[in-house]
Short mmCIF file of C-alpha atoms in Angstrom, two decimals:
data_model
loop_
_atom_site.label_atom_id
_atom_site.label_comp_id
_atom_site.label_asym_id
_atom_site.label_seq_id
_atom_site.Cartn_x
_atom_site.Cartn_y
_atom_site.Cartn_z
CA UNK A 1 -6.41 10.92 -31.78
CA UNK A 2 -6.84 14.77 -31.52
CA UNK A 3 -4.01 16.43 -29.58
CA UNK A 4 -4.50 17.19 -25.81
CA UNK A 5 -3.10 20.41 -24.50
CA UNK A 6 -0.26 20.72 -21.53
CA UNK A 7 -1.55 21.34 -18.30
CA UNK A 8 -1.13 24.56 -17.09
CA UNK A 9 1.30 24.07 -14.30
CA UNK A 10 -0.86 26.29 -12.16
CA UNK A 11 -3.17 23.66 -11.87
CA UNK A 12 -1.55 20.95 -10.60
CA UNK A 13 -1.94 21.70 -6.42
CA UNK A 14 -5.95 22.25 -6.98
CA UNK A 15 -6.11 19.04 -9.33
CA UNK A 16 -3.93 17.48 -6.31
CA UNK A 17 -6.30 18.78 -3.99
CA UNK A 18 -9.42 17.67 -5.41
CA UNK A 19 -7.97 13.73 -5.34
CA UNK A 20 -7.01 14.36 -1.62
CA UNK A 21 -10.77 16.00 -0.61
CA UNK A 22 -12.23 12.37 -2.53
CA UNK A 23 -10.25 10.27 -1.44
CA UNK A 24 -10.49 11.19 2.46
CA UNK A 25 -14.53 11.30 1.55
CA UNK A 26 -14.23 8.01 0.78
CA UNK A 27 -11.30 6.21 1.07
CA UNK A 28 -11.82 2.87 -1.27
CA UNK A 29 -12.76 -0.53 -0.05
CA UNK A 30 -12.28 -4.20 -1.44
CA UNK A 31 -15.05 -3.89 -3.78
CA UNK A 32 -14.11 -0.63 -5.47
CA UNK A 33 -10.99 -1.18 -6.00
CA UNK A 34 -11.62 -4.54 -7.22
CA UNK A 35 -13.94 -2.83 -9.69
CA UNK A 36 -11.61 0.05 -10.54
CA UNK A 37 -8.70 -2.99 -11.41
CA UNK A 38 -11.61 -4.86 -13.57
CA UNK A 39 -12.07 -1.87 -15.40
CA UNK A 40 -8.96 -1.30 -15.89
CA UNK A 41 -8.06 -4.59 -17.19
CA UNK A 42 -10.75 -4.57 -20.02
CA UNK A 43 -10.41 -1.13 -21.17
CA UNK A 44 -6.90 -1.93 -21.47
CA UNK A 45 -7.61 -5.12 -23.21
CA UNK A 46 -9.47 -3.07 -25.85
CA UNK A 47 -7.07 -0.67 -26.73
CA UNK A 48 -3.69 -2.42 -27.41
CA UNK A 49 -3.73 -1.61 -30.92
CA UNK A 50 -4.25 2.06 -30.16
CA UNK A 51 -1.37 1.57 -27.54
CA UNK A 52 0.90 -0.33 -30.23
CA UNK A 53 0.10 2.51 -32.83
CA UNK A 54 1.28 5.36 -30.16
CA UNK A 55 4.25 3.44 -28.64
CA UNK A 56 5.66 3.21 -32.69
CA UNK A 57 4.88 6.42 -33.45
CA UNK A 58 6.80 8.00 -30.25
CA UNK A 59 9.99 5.92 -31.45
CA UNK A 60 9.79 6.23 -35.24
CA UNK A 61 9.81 2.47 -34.92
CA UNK A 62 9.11 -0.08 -32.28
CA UNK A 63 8.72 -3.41 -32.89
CA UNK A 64 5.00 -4.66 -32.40
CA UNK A 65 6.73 -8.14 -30.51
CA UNK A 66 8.20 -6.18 -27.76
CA UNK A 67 5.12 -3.45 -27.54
CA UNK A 68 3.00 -6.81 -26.47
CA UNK A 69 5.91 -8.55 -24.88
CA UNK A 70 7.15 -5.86 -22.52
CA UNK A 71 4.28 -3.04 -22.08
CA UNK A 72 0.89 -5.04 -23.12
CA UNK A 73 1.68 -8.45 -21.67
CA UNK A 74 3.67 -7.38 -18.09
CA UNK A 75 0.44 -4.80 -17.61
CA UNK A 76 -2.21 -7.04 -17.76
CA UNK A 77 -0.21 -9.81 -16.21
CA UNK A 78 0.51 -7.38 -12.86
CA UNK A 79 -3.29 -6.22 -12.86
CA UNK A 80 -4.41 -10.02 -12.89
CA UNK A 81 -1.86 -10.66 -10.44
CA UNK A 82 -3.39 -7.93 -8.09
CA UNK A 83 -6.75 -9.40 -8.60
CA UNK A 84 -5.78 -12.43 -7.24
CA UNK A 85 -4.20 -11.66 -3.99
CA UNK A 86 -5.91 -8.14 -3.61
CA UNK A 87 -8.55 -9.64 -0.51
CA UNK A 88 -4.96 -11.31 1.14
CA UNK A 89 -2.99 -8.30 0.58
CA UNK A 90 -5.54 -6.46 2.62
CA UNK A 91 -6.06 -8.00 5.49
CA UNK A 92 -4.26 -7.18 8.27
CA UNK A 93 -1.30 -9.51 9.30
CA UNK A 94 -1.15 -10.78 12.68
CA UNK A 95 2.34 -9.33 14.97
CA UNK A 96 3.69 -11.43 18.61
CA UNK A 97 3.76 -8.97 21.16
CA UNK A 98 5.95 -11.33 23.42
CA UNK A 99 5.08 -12.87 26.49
CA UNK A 100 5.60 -9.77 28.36
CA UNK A 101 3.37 -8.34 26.89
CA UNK A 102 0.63 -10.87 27.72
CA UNK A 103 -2.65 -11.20 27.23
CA UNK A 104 -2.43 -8.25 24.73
CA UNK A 105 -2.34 -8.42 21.25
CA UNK A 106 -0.83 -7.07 17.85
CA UNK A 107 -1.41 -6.93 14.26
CA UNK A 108 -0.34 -4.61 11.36
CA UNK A 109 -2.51 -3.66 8.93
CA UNK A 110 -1.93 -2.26 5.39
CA UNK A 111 -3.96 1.53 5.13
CA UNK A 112 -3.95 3.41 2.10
CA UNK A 113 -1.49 6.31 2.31
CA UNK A 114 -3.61 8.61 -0.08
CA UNK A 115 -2.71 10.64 -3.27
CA UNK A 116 0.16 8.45 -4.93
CA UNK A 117 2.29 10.81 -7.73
CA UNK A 118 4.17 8.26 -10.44
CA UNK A 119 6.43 10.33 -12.77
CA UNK A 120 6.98 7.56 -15.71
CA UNK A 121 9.62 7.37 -18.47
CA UNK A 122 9.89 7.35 -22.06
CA UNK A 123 11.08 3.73 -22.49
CA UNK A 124 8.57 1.68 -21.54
CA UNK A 125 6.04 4.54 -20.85
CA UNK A 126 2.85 2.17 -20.66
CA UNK A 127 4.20 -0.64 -18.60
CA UNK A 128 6.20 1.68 -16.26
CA UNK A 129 3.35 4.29 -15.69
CA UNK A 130 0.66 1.86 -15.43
CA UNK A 131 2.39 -1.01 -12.97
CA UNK A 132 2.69 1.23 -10.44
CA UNK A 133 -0.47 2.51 -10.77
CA UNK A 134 -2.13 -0.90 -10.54
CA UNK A 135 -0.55 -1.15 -7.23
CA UNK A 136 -1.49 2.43 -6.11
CA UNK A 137 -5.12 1.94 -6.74
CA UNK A 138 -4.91 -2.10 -5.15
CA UNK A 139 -3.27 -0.34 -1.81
CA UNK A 140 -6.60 1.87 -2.07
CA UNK A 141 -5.22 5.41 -3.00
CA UNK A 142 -5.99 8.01 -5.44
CA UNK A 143 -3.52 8.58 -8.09
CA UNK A 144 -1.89 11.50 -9.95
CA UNK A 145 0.30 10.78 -13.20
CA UNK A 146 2.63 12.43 -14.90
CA UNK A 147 3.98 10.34 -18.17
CA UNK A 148 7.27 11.55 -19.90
CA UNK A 149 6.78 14.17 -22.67
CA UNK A 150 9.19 12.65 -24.72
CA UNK A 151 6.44 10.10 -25.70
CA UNK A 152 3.69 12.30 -26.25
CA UNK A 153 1.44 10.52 -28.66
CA UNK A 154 1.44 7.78 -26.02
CA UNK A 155 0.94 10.50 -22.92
CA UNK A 156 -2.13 11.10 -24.62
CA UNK A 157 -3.18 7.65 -24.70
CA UNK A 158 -2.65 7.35 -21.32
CA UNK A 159 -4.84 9.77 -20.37
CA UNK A 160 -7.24 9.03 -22.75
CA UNK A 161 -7.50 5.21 -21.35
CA UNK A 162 -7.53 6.08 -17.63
CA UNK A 163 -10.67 9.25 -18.21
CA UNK A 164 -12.35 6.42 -19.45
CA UNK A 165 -11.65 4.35 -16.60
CA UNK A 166 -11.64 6.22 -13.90
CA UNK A 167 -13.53 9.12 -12.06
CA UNK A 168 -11.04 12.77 -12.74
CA UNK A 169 -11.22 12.82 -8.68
CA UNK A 170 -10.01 9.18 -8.63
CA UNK A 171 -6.88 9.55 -11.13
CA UNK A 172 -5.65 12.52 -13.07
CA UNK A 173 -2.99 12.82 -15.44
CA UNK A 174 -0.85 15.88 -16.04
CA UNK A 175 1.02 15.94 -19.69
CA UNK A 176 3.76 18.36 -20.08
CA UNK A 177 7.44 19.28 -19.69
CA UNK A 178 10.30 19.35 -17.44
CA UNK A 179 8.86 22.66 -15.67
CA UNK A 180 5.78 20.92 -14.78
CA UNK A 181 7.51 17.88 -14.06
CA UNK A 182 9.49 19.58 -11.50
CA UNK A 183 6.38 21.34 -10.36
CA UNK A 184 4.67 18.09 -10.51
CA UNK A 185 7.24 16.64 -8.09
CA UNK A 186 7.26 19.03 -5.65
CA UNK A 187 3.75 18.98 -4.46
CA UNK A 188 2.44 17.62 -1.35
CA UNK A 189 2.23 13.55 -2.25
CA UNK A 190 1.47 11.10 0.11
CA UNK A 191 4.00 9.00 -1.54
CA UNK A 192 5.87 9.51 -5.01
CA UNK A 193 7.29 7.29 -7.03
CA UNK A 194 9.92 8.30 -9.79
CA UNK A 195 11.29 5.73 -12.90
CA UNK A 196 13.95 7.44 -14.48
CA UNK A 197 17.87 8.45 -14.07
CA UNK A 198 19.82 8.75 -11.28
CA UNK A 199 20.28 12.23 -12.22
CA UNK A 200 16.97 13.14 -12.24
CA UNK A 201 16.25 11.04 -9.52
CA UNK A 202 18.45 13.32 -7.47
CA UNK A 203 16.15 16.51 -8.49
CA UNK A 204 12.76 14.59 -7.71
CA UNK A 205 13.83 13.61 -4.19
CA UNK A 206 15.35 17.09 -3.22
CA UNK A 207 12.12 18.50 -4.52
CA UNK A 208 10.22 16.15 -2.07
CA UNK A 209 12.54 16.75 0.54
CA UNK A 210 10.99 20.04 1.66
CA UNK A 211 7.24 18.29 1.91
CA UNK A 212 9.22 15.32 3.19
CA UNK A 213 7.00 13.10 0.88
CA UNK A 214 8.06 9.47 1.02
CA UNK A 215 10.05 8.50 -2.19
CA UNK A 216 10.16 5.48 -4.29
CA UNK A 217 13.19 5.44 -7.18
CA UNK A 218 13.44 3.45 -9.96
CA UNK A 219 16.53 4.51 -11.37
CA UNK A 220 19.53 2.66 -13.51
CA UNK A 221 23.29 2.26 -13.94
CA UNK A 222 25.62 0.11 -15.06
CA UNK A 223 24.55 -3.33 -15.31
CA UNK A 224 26.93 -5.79 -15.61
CA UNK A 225 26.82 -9.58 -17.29
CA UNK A 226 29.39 -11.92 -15.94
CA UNK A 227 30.43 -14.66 -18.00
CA UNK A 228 32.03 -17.51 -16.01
CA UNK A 229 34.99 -20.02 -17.23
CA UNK A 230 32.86 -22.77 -17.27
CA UNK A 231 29.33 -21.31 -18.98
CA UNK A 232 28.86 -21.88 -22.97
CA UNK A 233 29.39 -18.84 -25.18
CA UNK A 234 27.22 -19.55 -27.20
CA UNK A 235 24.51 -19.97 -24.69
CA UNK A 236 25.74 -16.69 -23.19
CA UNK A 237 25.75 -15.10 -26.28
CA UNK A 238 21.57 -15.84 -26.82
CA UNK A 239 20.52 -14.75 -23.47
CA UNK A 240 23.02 -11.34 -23.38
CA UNK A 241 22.03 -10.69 -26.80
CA UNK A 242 18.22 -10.60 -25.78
CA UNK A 243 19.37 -8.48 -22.67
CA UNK A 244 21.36 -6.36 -24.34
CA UNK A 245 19.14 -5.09 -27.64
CA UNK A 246 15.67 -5.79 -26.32
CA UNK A 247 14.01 -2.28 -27.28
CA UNK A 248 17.64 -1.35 -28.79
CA UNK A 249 19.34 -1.21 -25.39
CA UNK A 250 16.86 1.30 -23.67
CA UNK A 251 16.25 -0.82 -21.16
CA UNK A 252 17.21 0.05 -17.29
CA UNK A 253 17.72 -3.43 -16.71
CA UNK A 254 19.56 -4.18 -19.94
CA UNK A 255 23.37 -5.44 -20.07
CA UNK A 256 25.46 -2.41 -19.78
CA UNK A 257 28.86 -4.07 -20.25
CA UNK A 258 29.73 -8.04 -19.85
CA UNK A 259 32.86 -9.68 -18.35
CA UNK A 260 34.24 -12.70 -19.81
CA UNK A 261 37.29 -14.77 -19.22
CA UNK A 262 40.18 -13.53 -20.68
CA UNK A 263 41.12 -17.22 -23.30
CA UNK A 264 37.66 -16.20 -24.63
CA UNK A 265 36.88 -12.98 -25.35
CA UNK A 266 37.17 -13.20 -28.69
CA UNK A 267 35.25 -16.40 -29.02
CA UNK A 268 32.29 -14.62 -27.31
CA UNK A 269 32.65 -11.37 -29.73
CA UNK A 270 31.99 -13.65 -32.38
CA UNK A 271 29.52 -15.21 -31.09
CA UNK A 272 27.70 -12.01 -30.29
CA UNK A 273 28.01 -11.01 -33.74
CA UNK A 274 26.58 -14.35 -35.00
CA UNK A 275 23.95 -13.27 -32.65
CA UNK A 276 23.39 -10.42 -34.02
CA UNK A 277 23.02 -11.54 -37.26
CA UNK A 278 20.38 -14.07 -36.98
CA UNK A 279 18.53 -11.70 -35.54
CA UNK A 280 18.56 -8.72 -38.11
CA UNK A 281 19.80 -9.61 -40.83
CA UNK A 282 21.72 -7.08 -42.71
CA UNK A 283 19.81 -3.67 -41.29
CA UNK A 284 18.55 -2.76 -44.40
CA UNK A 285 15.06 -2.52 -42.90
CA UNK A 286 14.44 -4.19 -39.57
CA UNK A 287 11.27 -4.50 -38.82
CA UNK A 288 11.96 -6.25 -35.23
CA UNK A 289 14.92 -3.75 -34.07
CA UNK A 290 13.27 -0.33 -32.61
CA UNK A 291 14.74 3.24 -32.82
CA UNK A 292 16.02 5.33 -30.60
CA UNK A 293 13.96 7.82 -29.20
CA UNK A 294 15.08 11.07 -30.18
CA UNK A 295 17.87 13.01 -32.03
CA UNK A 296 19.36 14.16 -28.51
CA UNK A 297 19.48 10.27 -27.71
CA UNK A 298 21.17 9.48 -30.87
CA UNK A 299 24.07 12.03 -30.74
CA UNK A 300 24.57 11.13 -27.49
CA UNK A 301 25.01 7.25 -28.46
CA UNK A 302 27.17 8.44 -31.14
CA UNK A 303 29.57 10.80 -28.93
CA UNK A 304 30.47 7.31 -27.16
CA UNK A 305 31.74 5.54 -30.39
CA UNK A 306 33.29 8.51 -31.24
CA UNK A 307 35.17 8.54 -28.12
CA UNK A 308 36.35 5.08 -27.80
CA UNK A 309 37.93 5.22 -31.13
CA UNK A 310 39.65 8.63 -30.07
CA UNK A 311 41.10 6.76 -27.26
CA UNK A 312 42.11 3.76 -29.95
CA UNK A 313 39.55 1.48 -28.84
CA UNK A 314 38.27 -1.11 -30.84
CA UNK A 315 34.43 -0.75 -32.20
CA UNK A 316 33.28 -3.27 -34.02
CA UNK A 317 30.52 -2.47 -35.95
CA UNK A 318 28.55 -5.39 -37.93
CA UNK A 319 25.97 -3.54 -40.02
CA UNK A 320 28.35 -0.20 -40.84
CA UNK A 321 27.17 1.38 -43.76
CA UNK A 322 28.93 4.86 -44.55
CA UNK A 323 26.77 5.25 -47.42
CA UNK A 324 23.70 4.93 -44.93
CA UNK A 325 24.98 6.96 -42.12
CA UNK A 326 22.38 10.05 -42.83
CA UNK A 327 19.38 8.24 -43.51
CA UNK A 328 20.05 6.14 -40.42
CA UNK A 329 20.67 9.33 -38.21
CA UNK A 330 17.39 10.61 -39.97
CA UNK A 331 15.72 7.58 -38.98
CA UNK A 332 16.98 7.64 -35.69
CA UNK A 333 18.17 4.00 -36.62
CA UNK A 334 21.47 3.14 -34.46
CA UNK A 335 22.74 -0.46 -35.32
CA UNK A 336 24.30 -1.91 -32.47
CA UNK A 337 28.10 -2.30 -31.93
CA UNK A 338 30.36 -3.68 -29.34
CA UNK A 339 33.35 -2.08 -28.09
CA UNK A 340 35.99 -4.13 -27.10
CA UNK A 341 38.59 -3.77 -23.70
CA UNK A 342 37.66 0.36 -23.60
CA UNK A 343 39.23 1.64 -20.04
CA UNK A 344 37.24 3.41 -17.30
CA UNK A 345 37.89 6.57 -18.30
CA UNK A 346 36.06 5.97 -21.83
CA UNK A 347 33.21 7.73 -21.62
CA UNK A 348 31.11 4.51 -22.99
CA UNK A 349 32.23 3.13 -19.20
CA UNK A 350 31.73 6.44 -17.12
CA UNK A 351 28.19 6.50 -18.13
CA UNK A 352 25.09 4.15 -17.92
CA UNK A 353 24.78 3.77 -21.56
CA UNK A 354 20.84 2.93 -22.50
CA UNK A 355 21.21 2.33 -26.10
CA UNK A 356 22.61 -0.73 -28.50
CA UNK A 357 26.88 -0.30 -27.69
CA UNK A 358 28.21 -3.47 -25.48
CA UNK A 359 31.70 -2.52 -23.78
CA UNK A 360 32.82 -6.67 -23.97
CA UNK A 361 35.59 -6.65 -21.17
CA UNK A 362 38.26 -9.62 -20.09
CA UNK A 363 39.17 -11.10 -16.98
CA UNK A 364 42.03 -13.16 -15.46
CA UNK A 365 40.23 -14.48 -12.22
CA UNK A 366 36.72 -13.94 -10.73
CA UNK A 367 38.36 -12.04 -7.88
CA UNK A 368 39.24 -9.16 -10.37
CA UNK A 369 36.35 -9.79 -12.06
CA UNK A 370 34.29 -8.82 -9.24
CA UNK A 371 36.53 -6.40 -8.11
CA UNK A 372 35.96 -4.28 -11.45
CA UNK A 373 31.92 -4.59 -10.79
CA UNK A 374 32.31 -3.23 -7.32
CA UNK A 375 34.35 -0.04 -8.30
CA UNK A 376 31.47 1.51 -10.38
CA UNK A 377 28.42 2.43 -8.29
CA UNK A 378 25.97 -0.83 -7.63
CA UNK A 379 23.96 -1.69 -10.13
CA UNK A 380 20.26 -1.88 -11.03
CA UNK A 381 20.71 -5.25 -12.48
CA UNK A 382 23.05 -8.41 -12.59
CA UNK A 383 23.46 -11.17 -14.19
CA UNK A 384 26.23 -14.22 -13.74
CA UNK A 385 26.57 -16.96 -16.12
CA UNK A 386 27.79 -20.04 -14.89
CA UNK A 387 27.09 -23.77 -13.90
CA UNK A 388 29.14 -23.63 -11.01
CA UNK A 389 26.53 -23.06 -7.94
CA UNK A 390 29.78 -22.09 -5.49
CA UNK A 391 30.86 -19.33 -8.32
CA UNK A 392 27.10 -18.17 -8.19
CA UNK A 393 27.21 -17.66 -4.34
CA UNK A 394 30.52 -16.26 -4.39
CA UNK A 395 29.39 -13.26 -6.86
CA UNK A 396 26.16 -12.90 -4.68
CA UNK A 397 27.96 -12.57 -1.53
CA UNK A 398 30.77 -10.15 -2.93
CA UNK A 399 28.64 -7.77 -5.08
CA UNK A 400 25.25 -6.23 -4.31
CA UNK A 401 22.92 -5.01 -7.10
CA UNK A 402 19.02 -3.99 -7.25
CA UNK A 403 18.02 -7.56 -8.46
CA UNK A 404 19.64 -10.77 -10.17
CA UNK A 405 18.46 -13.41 -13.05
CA UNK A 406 21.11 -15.99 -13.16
CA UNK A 407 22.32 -17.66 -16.13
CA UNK A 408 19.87 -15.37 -17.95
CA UNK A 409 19.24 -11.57 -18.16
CA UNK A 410 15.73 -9.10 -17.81
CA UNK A 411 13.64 -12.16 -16.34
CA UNK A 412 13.30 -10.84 -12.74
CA UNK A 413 11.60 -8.30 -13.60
CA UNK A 414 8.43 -10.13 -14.82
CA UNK A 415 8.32 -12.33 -11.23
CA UNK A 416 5.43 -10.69 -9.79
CA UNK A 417 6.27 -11.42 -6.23
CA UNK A 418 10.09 -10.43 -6.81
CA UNK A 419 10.51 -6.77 -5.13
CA UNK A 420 12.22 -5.11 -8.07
CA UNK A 421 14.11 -2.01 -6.90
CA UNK A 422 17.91 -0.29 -6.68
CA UNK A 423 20.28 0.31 -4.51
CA UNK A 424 21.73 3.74 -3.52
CA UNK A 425 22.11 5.11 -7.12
CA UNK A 426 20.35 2.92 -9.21
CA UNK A 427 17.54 3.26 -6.63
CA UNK A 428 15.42 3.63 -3.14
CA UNK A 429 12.41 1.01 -2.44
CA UNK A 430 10.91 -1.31 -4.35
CA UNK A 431 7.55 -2.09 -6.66
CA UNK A 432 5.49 -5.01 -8.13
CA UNK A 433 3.27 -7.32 -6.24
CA UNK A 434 2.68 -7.21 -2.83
CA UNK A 435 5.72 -5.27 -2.78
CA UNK A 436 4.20 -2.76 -4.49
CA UNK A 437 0.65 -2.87 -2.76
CA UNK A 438 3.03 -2.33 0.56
CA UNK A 439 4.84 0.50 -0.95
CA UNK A 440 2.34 2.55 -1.33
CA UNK A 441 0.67 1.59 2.02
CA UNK A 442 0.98 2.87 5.45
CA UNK A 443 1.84 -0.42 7.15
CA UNK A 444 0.24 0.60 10.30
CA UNK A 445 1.08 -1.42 13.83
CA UNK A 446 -1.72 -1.48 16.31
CA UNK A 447 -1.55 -3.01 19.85
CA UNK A 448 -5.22 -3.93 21.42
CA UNK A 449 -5.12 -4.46 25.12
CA UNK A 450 -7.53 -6.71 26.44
CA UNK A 451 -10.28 -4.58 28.18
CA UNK A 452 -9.66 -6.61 31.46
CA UNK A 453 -6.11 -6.07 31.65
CA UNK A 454 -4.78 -3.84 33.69
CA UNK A 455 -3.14 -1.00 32.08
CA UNK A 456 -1.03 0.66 34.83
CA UNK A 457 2.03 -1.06 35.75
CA UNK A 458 3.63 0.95 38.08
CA UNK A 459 0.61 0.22 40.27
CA UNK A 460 -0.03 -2.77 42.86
CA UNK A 461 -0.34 -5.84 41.58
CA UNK A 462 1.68 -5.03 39.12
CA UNK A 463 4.10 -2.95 39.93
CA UNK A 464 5.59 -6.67 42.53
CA UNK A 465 5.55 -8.48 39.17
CA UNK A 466 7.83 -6.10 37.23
CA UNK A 467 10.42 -5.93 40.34
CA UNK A 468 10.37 -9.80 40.01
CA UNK A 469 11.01 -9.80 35.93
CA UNK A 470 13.83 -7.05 36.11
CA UNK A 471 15.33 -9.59 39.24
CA UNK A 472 14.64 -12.32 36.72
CA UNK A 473 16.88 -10.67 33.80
CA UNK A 474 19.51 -9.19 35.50
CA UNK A 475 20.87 -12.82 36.75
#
């Protein structure tokens, strides 16, 4: 794959322009953009071994399972998903106008908005720049993406696949830094959507703000996994486990910390461990267990552990190896550890942590349990654990979080016709589905008066009959 170069950031407004000009020539119907998915969908097909090859090389190591699993498999499944209810999805949706109102009539019908920006991440940068994009081109707009440069080798693929695909005046994609990403963000969108952190996120929407551009953020935070009295550990264990070091933690739906009943804590610790080691072994060379993304990442991860044991926290560590501690940092290879009761002021709980450290926290009741999810900021994800239906409601109704999978973690987010989307911090709007075919659609009301109605009321006849209805409603 020969290298691409950066786009010069002083061509993103005419590149931006020259989607707008096509796309108001000829804004696309069913069949095109039933072609354009089509398309899409085989050339995609084609090229998952090129897309496993630049996913691995990005991360140093990724495993091949969760390439197909999580970017390959949740792609094509979305795309076919589209194709299915694309003719539905279009057609407009009928609206009461109220007896009032008669003999008129209403309906609302989905119009494309135009040029759709999608600034993707690093973690799952096929799946999360291509989703949205499925839904972009199904709503009938042009698109303009801008993957994250710190996956370049897959960047490139992704702009490799969709030239192939797609007409340059139909989608574009712009590969570069964080000066053209802020660039990027602060042209003239018809709608721009934004996967990333919350701190970014902040930067993308105020550079929207002045072009007051219509925003969609998928963001993060803190997402918690509550472990009721009455749920198995061991059961618990499983299902965290998988939600926890899926893609080595860099997951914005991943467990950030779990809560579990205080006469167990250490039962589930062990658990987790046993966990742990089924799946990997003893981390002499896991070939299933990916690497973190870069060397920034890492020493980040690392400053956390380093913290809680400042503060005289417990880290447990199953696959410590002093001996190994360069090579690993070399590799980029950070072997997950759980950190056991560490306060809020531990920087491993002031900070969504995206990487393989679980805080494991205890609780007396499930009235302080919840109590310690609603102090931190709501949540991108949550997940409660129990049998109990009435403890299930009761966490629903007291917390609020982006989306839930109950007695399991991550699953929600492959339910095609689940919005997924935040709340406040971890979020603004929502994607997938119709969902996202609406998001990135003007949802446009129109009222059709019958040509033999009258249309002034204030005059005779009608003018008696609106004296009678306000009579009517004031007794």
């Amino acid at each position: 794959m020969d290298t691409l170069a950066d786009t010069p950031i002083a061509d993103l407004a005419a590149t931006r322009e020259r989607l707008r000009a096509a796309w108001q020539a000829r804004k696309p119907d069913y069949a095109q953009r039933r072609a354009d998915l089509i398309r899409l969908r085989d050339a995609f097909r084609a090229q998952i071994p090129q897309m496993d090859a630049a996913i691995r090389a990005d991360f140093g190591h990724r495993s091949s399972h969760e390439n197909l699993l999580s970017e390959a498999m949740i792609t094509l499944a979305e795309i076919d998903h589209a194709l299915s209810h694309l003719r539905a999805w279009m057609r407009p949706r009928r609206a009461a106008v109220g007896w009032r109102f008669w003999p008129a009539r209403a309906q609302i019908r989905p119009e494309p908005v135009g040029v759709v920006g999608i600034l993707s991440p690093w973690n799952y940068p096929v799946n999360l720049a291509l989703v949205p994009l499925v839904s972009a081109i199904a709503a009938g707009n042009h698109v303009y993406l801008k993957p994250s440069e710190h996956t370049p080798r897959t960047a490139q693929f992704l702009r490799e696949l969709l030239a192939e695909v797609f007409p340059e005046d139909r989608v574009a994609v712009a590969l570069g830094g964080p000066d053209l990403g802020a660039a990027f963000s602060a042209l003239p969108f018809d709608h721009l959507l934004f996967t990333g952190s919350t701190a970014v996120g902040r930067k993308v929407m105020a550079a929207a703000a002045p072009n007051l551009t219509p925003v969609t953020l998928e963001l993060g935070g803190k997402a918690p996994a509550l472990v009721c009295a009455d749920y198995p550990l061991e059961q618990a264990a499983a299902r965290i486990a998988t939600g926890k070091w899926f893609n080595a933690g860099q997951t914005c739906i991943g467990v950030d910390y779990v809560l579990v009943d205080e006469a167990r804590r250490d039962a589930l610790v062990e658990a987790l461990l046993a966990q742990l080691k089924a799946r990997y072994a003893d981390m002499a060379a896991p070939q299933d267990y990916t690497r973190i993304i870069n060397a920034s990442q890492y020493a980040r991860l690392a400053s956390y552990l380093d913290d809680a044991r400042e503060r005289g926290v417990r880290v447990v560590e199953p696959f410590a190896d002093p001996g190994a501690r360069e090579a690993r940092a070399a590799q980029r290879l950070f072997p997950p550890a759980l950190v056991i009761e560490p306060g809020d002021d531990a920087q491993v709980m002031q900070h969504e942590i995206f990487g393989p450290i679980l805080p494991v926290l205890s609780y007396r009741t499930l009235d302080e349990a919840i109590a310690r999810i609603n102090r931190l900021d709501r949540p991108l994800a949550l997940y409660p654990f129990s049998r109990d239906s009435a403890q299930v409601e009761k966490i629903l109704a007291r917390t609020l979080a982006g989306g839930v999978t109950v007695n399991d973690t991550l699953l929600h987010f492959g339910a095609h016709d689940l919005p997924f989307g935040g709340i406040g911090p971890s979020g603004i709007g929502a994607i997938h589905g119709r969902n996202g075919f609406d998001a990135f659609s003007k949802l446009l009301p129109v009222f059709y008066q019958r040509p033999w109605a009258g249309s002034d009321l204030l005059k005779p006849p009608y003018k008696g009959k609106i004296d009678a209805m306000i009579r009517f409603l004031a007794k």
